[in-house]
JSON list of C-alpha atoms in Angstrom, two decimals:
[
{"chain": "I", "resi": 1, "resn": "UNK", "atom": "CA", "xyz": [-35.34, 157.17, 172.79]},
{"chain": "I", "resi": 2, "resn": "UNK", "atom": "CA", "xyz": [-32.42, 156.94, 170.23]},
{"chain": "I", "resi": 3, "resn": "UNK", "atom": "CA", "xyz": [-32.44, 160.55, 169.18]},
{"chain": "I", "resi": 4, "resn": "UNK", "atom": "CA", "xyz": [-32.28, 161.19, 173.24]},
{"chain": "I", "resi": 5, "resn": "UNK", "atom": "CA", "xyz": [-29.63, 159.03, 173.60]},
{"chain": "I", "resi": 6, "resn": "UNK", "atom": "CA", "xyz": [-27.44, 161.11, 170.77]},
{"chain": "I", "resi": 7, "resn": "UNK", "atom": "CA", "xyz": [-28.18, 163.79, 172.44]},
{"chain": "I", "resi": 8, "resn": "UNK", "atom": "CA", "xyz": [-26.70, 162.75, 175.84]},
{"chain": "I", "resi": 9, "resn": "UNK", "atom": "CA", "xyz": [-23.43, 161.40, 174.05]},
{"chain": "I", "resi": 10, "resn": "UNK", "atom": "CA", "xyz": [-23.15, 164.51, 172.23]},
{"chain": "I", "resi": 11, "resn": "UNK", "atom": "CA", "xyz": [-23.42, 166.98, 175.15]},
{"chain": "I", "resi": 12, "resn": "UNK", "atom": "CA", "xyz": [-21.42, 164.85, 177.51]},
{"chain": "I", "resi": 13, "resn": "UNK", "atom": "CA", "xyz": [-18.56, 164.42, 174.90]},
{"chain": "I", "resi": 14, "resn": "UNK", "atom": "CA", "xyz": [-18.09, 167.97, 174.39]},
{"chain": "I", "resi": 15, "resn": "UNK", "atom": "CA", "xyz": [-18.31, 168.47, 177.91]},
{"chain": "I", "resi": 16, "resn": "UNK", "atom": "CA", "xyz": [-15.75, 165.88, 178.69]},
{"chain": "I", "resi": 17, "resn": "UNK", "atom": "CA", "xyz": [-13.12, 168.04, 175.39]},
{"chain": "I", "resi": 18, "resn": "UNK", "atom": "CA", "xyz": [-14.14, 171.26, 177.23]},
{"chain": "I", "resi": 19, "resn": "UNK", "atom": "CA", "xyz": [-13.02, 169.75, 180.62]},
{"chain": "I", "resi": 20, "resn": "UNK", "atom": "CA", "xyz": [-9.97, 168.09, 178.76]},
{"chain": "I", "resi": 21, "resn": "UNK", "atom": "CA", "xyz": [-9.16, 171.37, 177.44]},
{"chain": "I", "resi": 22, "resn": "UNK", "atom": "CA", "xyz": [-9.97, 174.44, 180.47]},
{"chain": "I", "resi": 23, "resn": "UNK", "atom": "CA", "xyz": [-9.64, 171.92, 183.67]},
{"chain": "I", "resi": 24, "resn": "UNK", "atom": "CA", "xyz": [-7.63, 168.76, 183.00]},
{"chain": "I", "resi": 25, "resn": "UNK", "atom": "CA", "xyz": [-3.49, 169.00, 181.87]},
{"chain": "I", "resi": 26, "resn": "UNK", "atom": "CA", "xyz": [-2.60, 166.57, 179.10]},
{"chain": "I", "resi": 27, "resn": "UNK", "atom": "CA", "xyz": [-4.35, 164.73, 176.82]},
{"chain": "I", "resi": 28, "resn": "UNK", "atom": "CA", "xyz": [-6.08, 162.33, 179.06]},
{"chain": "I", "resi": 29, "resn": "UNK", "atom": "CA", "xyz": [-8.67, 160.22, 180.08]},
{"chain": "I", "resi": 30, "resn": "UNK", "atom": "CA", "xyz": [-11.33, 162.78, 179.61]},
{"chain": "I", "resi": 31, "resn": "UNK", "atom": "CA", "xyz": [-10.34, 163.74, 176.52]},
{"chain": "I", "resi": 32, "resn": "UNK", "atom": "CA", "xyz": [-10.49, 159.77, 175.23]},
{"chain": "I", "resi": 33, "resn": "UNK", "atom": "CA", "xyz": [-14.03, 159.41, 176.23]},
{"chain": "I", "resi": 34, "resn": "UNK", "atom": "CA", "xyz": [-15.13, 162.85, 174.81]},
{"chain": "I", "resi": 35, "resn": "UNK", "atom": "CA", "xyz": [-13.74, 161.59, 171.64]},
{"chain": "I", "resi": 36, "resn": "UNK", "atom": "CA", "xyz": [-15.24, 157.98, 172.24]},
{"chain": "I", "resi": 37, "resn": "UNK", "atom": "CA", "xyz": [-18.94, 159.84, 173.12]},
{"chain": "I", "resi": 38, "resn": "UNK", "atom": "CA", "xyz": [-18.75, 161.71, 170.28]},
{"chain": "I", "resi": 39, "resn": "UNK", "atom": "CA", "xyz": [-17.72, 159.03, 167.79]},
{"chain": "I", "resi": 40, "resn": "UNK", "atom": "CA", "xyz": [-20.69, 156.97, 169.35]},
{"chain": "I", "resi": 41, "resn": "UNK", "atom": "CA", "xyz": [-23.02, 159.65, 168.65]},
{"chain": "I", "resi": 42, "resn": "UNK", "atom": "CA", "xyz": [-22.51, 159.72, 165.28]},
{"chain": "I", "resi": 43, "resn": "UNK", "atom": "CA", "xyz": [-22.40, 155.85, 164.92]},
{"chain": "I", "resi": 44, "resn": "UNK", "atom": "CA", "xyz": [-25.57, 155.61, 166.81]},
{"chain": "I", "resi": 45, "resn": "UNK", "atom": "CA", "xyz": [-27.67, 158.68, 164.75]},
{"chain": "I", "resi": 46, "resn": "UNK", "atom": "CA", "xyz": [-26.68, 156.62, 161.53]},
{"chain": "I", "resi": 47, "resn": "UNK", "atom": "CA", "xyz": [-27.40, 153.21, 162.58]},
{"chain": "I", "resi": 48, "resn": "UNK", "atom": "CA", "xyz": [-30.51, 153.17, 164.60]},
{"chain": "I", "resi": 49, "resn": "UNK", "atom": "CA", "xyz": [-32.21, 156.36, 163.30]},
{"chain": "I", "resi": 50, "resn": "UNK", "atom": "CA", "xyz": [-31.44, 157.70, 159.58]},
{"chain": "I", "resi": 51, "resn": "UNK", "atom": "CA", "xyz": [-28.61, 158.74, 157.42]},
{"chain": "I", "resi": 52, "resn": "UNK", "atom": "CA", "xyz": [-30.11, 162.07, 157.95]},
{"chain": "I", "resi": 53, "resn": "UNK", "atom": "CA", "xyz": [-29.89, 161.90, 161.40]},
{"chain": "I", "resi": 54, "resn": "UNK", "atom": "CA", "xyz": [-26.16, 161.39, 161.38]},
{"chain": "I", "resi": 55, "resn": "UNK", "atom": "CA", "xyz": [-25.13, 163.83, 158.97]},
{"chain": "I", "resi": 56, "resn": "UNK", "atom": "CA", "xyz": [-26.78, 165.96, 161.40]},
{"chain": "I", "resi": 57, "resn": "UNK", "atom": "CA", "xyz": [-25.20, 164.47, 164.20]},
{"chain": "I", "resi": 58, "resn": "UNK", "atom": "CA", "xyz": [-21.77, 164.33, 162.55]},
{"chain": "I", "resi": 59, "resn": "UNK", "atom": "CA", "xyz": [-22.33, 168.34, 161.20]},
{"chain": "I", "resi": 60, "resn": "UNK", "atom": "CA", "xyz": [-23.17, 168.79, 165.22]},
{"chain": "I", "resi": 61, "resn": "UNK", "atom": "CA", "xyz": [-20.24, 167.23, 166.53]},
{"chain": "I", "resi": 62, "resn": "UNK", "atom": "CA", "xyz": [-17.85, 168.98, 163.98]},
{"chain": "I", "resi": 63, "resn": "UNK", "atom": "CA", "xyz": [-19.24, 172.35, 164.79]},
{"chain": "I", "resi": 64, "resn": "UNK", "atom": "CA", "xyz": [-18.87, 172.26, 168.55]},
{"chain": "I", "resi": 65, "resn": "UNK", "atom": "CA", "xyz": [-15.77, 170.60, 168.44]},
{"chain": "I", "resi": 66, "resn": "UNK", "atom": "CA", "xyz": [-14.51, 173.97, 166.62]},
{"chain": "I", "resi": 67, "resn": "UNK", "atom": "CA", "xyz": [-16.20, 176.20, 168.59]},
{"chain": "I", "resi": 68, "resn": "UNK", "atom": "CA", "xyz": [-14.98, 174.59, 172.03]},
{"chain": "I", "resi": 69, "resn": "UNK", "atom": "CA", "xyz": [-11.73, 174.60, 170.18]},
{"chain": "I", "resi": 70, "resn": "UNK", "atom": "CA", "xyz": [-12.22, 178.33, 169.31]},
{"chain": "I", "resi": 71, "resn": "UNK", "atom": "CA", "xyz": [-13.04, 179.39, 172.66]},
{"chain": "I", "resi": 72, "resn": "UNK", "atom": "CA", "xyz": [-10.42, 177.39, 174.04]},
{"chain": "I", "resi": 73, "resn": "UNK", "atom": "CA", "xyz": [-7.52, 179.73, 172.37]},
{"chain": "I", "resi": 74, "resn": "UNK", "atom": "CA", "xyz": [-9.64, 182.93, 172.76]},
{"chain": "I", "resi": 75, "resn": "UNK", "atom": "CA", "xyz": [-9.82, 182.75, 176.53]},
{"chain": "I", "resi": 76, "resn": "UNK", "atom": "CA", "xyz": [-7.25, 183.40, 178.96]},
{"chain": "I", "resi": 77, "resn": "UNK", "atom": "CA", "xyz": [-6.65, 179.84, 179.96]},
{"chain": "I", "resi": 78, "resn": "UNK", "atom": "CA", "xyz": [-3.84, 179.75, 176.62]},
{"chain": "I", "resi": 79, "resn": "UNK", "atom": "CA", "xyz": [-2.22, 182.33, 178.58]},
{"chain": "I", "resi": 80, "resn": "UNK", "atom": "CA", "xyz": [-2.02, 181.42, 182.00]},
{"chain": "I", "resi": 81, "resn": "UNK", "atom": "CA", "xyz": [-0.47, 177.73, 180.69]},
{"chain": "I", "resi": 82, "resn": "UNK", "atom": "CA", "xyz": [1.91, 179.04, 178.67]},
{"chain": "I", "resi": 83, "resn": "UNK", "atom": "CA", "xyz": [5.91, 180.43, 179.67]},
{"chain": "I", "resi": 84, "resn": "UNK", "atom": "CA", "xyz": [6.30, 183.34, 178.57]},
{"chain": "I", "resi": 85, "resn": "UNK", "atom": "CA", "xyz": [9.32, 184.98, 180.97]},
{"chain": "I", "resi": 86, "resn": "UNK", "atom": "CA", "xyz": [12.14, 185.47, 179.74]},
{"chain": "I", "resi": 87, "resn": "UNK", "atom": "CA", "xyz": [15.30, 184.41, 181.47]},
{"chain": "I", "resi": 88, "resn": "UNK", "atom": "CA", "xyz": [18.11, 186.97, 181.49]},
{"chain": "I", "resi": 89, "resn": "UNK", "atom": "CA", "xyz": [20.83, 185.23, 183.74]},
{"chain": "I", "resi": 90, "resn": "UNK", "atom": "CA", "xyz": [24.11, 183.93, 182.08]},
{"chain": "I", "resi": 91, "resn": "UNK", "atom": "CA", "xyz": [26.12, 180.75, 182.81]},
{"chain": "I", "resi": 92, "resn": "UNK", "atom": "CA", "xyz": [29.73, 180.61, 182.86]},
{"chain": "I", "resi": 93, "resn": "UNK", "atom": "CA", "xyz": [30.64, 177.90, 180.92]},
{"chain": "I", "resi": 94, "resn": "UNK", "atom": "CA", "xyz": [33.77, 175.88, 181.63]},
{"chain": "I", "resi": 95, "resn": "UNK", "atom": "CA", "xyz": [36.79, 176.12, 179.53]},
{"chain": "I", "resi": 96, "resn": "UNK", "atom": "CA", "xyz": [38.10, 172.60, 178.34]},
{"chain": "I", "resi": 97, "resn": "UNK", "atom": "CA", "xyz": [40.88, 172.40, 180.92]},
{"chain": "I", "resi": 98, "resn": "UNK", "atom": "CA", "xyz": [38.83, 173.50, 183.80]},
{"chain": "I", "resi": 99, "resn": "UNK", "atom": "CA", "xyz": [37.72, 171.24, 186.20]},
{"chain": "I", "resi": 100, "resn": "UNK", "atom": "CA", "xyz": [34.46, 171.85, 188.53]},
{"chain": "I", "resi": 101, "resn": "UNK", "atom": "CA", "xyz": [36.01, 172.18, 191.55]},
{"chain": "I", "resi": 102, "resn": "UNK", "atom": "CA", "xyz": [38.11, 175.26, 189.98]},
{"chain": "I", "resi": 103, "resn": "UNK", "atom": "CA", "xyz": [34.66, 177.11, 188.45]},
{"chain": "I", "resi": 104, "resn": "UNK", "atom": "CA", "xyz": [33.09, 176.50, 192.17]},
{"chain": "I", "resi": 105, "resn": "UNK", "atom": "CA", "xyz": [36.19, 178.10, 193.78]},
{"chain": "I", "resi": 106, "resn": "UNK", "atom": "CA", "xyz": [35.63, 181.03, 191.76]},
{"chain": "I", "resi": 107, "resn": "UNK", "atom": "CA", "xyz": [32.41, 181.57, 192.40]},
{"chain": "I", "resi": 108, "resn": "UNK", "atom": "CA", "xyz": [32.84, 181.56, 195.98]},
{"chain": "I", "resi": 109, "resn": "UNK", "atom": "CA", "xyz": [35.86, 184.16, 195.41]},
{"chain": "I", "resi": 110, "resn": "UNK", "atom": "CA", "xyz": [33.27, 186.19, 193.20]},
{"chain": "I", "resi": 111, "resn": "UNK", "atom": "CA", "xyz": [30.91, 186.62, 196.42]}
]
C-alpha cells in the first residue's frame, strides 16, 4: 500500500510541474504542490518502506523532473511565451526647455 502510495505522489507531482510549466503562467499553486508531492514521495519511500526504496524514489523524482524540464524548453511552448519582436519606432525626446504642451503642438503640425 506504501509503495502505491509513492507512486501516486510521484505521478501526480510531476503532473502538477508539467501543468505548472505547459498550462499554468507563473510559479504558482500547482507548481507548490508538485514540489510538495514530490518531496512527500521521497519522505514517504524512506520512512515507511526502505532506504532503498527512496534512493529509488529520490533517483525517480530527479530524473523526471529533468526530463519534464527538458521537454519543457524543447517544445514550442518557450516560444510562443516569449517576445521576440522587435520594436523599430523612435520617440522624440524633449529638450530641457521644452514643455509638453510644445512637443504635442508639433506633433499635431507634423500630421
Amino acid at each position: 500500500m506504501n509503495l502505491f502510495i509513492v507512486i501516486l505522489l510521484v505521478v501526480f507531482g510531476v503532473g502538477l510541474l508539467v501543468a505548472e510549466l505547459f498550462l499554468l503562467p507563473g510559479f504558482g499553486v500547482a507548481g507548490l504542490f508538485g514540489f510538495g508531492m514530490l518531496i512527500a514521495s521521497v519522505v514517504v519511500a524512506y520512512k515507511y518502506i526502505s532506504a532503498l526504496a527512496g534512493h529509488i524514489t529520490l533517483g525517480a523524482v530527479l530524473v523526471l523532473s529533468i526530463l519534464a524540464t527538458y521537454a519543457f524548453f524543447k517544445s514550442r511552448v518557450v516560444e510562443k511565451m516569449g517576445l521576440d519582436t522587435q520594436i523599430d519606432s523612435k520617440v522624440g525626446l524633449a529638450d530641457p526647455g521644452k514643455k509638453i504642451n510644445d512637443l504635442k503642438q508639433n506633433e499635431d503640425e507634423k500630421k
